[in-house]
PDB file of C-alpha atoms in Angstrom:
ATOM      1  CA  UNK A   4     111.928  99.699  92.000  1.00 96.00           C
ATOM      2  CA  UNK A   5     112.942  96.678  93.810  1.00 97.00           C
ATOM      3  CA  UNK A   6     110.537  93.780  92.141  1.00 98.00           C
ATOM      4  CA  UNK A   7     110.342  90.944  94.270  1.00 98.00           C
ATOM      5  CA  UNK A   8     109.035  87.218  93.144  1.00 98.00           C
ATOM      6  CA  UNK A   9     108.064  84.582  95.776  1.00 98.00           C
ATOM      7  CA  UNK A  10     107.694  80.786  95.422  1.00 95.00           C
ATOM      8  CA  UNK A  11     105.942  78.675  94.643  1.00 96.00           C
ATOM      9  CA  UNK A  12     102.954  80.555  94.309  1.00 97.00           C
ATOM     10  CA  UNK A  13     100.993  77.839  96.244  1.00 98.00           C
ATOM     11  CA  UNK A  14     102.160  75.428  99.127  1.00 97.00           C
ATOM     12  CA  UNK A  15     100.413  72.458  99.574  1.00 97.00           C
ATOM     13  CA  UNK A  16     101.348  70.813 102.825  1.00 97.00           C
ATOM     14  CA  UNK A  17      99.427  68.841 105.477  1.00 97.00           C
ATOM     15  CA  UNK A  18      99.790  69.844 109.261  1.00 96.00           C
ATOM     16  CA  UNK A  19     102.574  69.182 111.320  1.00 97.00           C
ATOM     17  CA  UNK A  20     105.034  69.182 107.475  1.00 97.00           C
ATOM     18  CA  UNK A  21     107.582  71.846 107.266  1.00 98.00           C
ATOM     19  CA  UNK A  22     106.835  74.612 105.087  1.00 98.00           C
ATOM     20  CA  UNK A  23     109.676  77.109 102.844  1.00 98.00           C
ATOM     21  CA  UNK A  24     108.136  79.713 101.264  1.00 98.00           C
ATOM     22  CA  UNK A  25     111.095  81.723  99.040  1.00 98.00           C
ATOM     23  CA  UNK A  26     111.109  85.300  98.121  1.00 98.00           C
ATOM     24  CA  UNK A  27     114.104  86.559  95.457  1.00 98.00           C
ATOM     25  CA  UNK A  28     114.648  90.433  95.126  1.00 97.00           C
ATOM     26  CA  UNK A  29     115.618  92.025  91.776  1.00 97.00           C
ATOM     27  CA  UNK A  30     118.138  94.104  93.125  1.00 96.00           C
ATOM     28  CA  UNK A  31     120.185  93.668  97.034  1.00 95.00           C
ATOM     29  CA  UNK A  32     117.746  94.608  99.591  1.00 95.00           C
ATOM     30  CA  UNK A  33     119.931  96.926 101.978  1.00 87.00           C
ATOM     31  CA  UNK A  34     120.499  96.256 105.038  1.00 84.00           C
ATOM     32  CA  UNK A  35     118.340  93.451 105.173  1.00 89.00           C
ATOM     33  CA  UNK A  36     115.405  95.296 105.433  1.00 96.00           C
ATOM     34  CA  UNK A  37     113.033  92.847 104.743  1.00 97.00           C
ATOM     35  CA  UNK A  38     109.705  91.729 106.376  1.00 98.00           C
ATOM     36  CA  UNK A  39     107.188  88.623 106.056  1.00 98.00           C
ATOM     37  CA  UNK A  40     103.256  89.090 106.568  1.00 98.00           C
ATOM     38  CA  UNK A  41     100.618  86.837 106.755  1.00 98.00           C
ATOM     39  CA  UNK A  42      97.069  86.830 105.734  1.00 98.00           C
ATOM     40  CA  UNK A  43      93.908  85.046 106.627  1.00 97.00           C
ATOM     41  CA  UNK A  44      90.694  85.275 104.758  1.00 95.00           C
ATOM     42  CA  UNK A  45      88.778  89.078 105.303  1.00 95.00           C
ATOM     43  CA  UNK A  46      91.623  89.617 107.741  1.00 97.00           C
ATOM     44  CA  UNK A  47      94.576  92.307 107.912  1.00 98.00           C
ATOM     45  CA  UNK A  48      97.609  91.137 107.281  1.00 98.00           C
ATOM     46  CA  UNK A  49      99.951  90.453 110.599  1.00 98.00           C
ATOM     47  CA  UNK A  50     103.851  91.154 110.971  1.00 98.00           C
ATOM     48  CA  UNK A  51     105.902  87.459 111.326  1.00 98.00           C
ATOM     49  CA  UNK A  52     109.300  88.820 110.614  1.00 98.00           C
ATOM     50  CA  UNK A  53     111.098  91.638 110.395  1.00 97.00           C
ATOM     51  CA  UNK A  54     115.036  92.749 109.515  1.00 96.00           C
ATOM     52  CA  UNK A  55     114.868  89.273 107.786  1.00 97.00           C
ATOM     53  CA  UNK A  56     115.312  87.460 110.801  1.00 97.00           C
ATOM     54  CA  UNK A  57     113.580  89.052 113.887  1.00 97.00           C
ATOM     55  CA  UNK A  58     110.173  87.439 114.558  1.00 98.00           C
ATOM     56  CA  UNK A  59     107.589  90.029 116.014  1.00 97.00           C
ATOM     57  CA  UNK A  60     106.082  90.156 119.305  1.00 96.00           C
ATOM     58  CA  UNK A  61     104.114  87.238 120.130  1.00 96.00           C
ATOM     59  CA  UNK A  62     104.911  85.295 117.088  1.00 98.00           C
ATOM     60  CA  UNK A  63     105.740  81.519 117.789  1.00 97.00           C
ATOM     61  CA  UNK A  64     109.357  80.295 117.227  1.00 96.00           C
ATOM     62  CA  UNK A  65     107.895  77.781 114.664  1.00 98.00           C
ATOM     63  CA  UNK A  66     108.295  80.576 112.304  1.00 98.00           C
ATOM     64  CA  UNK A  67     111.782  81.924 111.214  1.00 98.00           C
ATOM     65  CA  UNK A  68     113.050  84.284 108.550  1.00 97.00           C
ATOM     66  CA  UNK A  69     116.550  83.780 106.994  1.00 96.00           C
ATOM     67  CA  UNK A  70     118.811  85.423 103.831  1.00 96.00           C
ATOM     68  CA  UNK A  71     120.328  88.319 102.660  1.00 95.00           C
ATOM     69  CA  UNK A  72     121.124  90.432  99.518  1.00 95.00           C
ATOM     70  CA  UNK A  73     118.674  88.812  97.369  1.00 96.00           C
ATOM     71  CA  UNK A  74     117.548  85.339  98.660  1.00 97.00           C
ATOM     72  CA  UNK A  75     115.444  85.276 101.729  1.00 98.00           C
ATOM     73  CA  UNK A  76     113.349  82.558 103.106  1.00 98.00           C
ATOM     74  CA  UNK A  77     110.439  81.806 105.404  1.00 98.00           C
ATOM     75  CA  UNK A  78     110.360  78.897 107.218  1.00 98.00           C
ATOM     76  CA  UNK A  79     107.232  77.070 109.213  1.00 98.00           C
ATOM     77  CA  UNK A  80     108.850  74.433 111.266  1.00 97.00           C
ATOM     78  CA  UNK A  81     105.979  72.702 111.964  1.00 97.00           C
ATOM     79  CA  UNK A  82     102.312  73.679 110.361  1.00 97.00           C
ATOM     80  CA  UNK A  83      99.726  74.285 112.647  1.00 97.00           C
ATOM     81  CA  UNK A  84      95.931  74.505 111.348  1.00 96.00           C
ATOM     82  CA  UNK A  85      96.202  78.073 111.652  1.00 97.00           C
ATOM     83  CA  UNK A  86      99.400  78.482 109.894  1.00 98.00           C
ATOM     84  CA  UNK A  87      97.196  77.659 106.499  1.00 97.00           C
ATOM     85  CA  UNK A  88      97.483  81.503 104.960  1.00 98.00           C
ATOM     86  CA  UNK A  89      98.819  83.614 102.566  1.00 98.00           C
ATOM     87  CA  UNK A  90     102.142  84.704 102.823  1.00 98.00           C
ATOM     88  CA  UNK A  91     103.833  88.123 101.887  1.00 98.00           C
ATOM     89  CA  UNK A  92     107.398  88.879 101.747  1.00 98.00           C
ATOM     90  CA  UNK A  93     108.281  93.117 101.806  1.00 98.00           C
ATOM     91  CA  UNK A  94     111.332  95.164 100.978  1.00 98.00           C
ATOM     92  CA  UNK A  95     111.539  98.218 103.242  1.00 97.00           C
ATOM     93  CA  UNK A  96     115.237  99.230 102.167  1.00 94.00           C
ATOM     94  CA  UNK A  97     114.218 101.781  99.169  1.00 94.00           C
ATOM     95  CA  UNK A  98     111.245 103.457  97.946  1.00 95.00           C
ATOM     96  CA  UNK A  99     108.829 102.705  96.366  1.00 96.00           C
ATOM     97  CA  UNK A 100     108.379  99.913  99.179  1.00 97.00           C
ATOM     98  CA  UNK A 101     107.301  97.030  97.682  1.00 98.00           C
ATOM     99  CA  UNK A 102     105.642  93.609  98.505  1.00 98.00           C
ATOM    100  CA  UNK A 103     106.028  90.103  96.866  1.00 98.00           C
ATOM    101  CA  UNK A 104     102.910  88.351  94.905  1.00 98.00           C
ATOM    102  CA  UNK A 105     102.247  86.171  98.012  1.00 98.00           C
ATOM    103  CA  UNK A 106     102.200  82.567  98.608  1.00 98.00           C
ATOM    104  CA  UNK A 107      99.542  80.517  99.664  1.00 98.00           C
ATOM    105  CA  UNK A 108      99.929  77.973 102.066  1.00 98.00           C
ATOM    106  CA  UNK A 109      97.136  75.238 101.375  1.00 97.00           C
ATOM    107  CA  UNK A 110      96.096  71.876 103.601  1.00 94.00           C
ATOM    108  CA  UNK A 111      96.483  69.119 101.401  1.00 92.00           C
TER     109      UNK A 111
ATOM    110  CA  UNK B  24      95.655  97.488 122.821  1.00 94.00           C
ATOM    111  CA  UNK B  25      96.684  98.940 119.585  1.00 96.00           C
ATOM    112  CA  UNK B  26      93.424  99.646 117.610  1.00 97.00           C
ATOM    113  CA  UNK B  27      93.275 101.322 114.135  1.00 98.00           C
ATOM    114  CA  UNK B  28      90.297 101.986 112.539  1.00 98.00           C
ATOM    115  CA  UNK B  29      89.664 103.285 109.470  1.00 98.00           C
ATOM    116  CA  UNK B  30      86.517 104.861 108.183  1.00 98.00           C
ATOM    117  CA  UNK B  31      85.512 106.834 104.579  1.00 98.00           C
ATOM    118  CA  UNK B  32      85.351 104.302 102.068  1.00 97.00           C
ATOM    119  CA  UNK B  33      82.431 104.045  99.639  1.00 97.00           C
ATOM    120  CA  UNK B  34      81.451 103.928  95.990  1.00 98.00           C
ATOM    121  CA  UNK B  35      82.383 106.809  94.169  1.00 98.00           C
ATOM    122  CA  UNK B  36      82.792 107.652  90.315  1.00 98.00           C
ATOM    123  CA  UNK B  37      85.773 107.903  88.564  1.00 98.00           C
ATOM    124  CA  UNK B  38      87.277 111.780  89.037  1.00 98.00           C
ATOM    125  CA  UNK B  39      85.579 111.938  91.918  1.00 98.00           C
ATOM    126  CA  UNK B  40      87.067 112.430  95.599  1.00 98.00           C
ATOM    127  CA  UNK B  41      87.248 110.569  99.122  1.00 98.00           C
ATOM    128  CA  UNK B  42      88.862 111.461 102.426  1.00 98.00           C
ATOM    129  CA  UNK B  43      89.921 108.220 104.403  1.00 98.00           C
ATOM    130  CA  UNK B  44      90.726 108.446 107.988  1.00 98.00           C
ATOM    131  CA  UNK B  45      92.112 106.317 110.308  1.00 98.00           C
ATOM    132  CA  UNK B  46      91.371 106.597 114.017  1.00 98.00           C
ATOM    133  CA  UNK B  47      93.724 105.513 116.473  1.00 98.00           C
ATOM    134  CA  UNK B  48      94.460 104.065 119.838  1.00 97.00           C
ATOM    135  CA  UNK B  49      96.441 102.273 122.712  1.00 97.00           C
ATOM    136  CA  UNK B  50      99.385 103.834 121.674  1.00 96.00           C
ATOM    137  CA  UNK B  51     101.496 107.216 121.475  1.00 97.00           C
ATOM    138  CA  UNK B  52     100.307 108.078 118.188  1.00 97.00           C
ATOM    139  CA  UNK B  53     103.041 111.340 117.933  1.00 97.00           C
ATOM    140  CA  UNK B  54     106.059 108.283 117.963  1.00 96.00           C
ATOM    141  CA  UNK B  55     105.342 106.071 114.896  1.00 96.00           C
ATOM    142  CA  UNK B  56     105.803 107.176 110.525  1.00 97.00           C
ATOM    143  CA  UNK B  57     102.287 105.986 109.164  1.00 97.00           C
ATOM    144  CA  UNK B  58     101.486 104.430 105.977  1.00 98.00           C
ATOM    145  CA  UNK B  59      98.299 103.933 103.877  1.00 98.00           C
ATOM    146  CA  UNK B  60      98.264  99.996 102.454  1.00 98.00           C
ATOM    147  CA  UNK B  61      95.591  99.125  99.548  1.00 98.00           C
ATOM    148  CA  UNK B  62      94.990  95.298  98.799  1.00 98.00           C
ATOM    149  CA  UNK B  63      92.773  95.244  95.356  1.00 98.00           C
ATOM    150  CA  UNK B  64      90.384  92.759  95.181  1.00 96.00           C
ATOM    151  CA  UNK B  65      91.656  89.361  95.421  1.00 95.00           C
ATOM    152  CA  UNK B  66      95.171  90.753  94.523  1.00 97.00           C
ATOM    153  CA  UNK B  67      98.362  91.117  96.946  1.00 97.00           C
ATOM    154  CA  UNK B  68      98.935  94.232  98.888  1.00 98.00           C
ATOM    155  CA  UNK B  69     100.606  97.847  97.886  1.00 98.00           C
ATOM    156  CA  UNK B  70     102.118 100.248  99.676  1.00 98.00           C
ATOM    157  CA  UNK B  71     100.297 103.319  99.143  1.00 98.00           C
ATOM    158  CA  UNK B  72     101.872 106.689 101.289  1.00 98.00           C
ATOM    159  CA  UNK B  73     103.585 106.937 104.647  1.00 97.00           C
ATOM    160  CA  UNK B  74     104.282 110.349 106.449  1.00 97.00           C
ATOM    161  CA  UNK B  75     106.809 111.257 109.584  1.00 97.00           C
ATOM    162  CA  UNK B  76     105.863 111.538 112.989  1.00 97.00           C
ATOM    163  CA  UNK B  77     105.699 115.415 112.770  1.00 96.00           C
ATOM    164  CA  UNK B  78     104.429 115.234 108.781  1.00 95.00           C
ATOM    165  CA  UNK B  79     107.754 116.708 107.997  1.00 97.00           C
ATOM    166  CA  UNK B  80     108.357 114.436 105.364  1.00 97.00           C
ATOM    167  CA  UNK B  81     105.669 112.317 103.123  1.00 98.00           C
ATOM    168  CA  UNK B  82     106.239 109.485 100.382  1.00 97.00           C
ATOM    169  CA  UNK B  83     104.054 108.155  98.189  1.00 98.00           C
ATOM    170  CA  UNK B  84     104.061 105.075  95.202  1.00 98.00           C
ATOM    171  CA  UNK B  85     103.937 106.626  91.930  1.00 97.00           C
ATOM    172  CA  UNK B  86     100.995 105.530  91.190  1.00 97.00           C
ATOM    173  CA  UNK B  87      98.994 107.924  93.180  1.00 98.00           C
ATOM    174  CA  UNK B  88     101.395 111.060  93.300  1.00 98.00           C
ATOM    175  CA  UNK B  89      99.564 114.240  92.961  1.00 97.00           C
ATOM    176  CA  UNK B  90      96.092 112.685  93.478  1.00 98.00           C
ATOM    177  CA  UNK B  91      96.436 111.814  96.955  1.00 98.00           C
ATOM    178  CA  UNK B  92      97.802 113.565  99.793  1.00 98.00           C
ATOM    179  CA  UNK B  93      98.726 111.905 103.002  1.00 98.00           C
ATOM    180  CA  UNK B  94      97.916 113.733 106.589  1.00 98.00           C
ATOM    181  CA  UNK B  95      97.828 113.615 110.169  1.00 98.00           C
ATOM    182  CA  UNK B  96      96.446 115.220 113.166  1.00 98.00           C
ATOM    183  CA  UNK B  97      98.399 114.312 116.142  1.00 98.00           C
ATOM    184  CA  UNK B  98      96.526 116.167 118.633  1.00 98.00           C
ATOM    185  CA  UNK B  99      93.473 114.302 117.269  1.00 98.00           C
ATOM    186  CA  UNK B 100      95.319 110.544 117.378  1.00 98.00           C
ATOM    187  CA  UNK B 101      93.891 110.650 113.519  1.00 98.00           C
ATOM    188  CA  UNK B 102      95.917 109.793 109.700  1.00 98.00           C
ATOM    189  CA  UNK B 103      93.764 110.649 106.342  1.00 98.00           C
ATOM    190  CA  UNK B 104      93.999 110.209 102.944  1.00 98.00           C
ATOM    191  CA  UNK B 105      92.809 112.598 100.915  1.00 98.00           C
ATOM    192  CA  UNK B 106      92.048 110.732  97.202  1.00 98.00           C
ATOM    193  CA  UNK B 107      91.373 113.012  94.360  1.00 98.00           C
ATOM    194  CA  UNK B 108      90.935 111.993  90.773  1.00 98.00           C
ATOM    195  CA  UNK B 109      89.977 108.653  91.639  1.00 98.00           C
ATOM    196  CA  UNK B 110      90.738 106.033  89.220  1.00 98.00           C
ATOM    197  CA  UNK B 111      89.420 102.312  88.520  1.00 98.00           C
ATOM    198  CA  UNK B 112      92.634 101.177  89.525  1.00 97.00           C
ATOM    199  CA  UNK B 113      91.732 102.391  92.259  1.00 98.00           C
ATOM    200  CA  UNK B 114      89.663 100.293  93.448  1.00 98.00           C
ATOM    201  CA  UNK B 115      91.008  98.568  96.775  1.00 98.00           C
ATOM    202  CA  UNK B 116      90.533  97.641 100.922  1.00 98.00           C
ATOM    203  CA  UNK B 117      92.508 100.971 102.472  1.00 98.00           C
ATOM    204  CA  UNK B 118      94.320  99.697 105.338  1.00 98.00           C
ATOM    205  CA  UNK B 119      95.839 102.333 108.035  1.00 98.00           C
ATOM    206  CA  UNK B 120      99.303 100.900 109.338  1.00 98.00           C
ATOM    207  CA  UNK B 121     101.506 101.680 112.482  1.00 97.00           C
ATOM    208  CA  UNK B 122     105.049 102.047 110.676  1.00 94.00           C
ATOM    209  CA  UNK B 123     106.633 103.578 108.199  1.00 91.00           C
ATOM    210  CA  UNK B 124     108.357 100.999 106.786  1.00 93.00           C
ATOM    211  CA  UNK B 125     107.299  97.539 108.247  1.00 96.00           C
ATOM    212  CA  UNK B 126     104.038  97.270 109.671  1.00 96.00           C
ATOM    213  CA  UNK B 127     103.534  96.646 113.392  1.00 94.00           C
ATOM    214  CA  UNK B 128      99.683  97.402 113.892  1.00 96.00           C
ATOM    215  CA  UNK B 129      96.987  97.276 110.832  1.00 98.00           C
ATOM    216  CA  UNK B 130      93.566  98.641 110.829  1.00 98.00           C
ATOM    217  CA  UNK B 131      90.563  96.330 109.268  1.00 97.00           C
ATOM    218  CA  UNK B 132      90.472  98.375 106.393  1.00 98.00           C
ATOM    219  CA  UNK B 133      87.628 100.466 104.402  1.00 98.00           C
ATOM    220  CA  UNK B 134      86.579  99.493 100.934  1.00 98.00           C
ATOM    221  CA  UNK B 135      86.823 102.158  98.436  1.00 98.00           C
ATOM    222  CA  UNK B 136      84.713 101.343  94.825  1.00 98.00           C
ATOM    223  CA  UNK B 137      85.573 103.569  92.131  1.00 98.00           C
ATOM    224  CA  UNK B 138      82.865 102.944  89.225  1.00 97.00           C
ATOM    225  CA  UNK B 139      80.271 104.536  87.415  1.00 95.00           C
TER     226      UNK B 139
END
């Protein structure tokens, strides 16, 4: 099982700051197969990223996904007030699929 | 629109069963895998089952493997869980998802309680 630790576990940025949210694998994640969610309070989670790099449809270019192998990132360029969420970073290259911890992304 | 909505959550007792479904909409439901994703309370999410467009092939975390079964009825636009031998651990929002791997589309999700 592919384990997969994000940091730090909470972000605490004010709005228009640029935000890095980290998420390390315990093993290569093939292909790249690797997706970022986020996650507002009583709310579904919605699809940023996937393939590592490839935003969604309809997601602003404020948010970008980078890495490979191990190391993969999320980056906010600039935080909007709606951008303050939880984040989830998820391995889709071998089962069991399996999601990071999260990281919350705070006003501060 | 792509709407998923799930319905069949509820309190039950440990052992006991539930059958989740998840109706859907605004797409060609035949194309996509489907999953099942279960967020605990206050906790992160977890994949759950997913199942091929023709429910040729299913997968499942360990976890739940040989309590629940994964289906679909394409002819009905519908995805169920059947949950047997429910568990504390159980205990989670259900969420229906569009994908099999990464998730396009999510439904609001149904609570399931397991607790005597």
């Amino acid at each position: 099982e592919i384990v997969l630790t994000q940091s730090p576990g909470t972000l605490s940025l004010s709005p228009g700051e640029r935000a890095t949210l980290s998420c390390r694998a315990s093993q290569s994640v093939s292909s790249s197969y690797l997706a970022w969610y986020q996650q507002k309070p009583g709310q579904a989670p919605r699809l940023l990223v996937y393939g590592a790099s490839s935003r969604a449809t309809g997601i602003p270019d404020r948010f970008s996904g980078s890495g490979s192998g191990t190391d993969f990132t999320l980056t906010i360029s600039r935080l909007e007030p709606e951008d303050f969420a939880v984040y989830y970073c998820q391995q889709y290259g071998s089962l069991p699929l399996t999601f990071g911890q999260g990281t919350k992304v705070e006003i501060k | 629109e792509v709407q998923l909505v799930e319905s069949g959550g509820g309190l039950v007792q440990p052992g006991g069963s539930l059958r989740l479904s998840c109706a859907a909409s605004g797409f060609t439901f035949s194309n996509p895998w489907m999953s099942w994703v279960r967020q605990a309370p206050g906790k992160g999410l977890e994949w759950v089952a997913n199942i091929k467009q023709d429910g040729s092939e299913k997968f499942y975390v360990d976890s739940v493997k040989g309590r629940f079964t994964i289906s679909r009825d394409n002819a009905k636009n519908s995805l169920y869980l059947q949950m047997n031998g429910l568990r504390a651990e159980d205990t989670a929002v259900y969420y229906c998802a569009r994908g099999g791997y990464y998730y396009v589309s999510w439904g609001q999700g149904t609570l399931v309680t397991v607790s005597s």
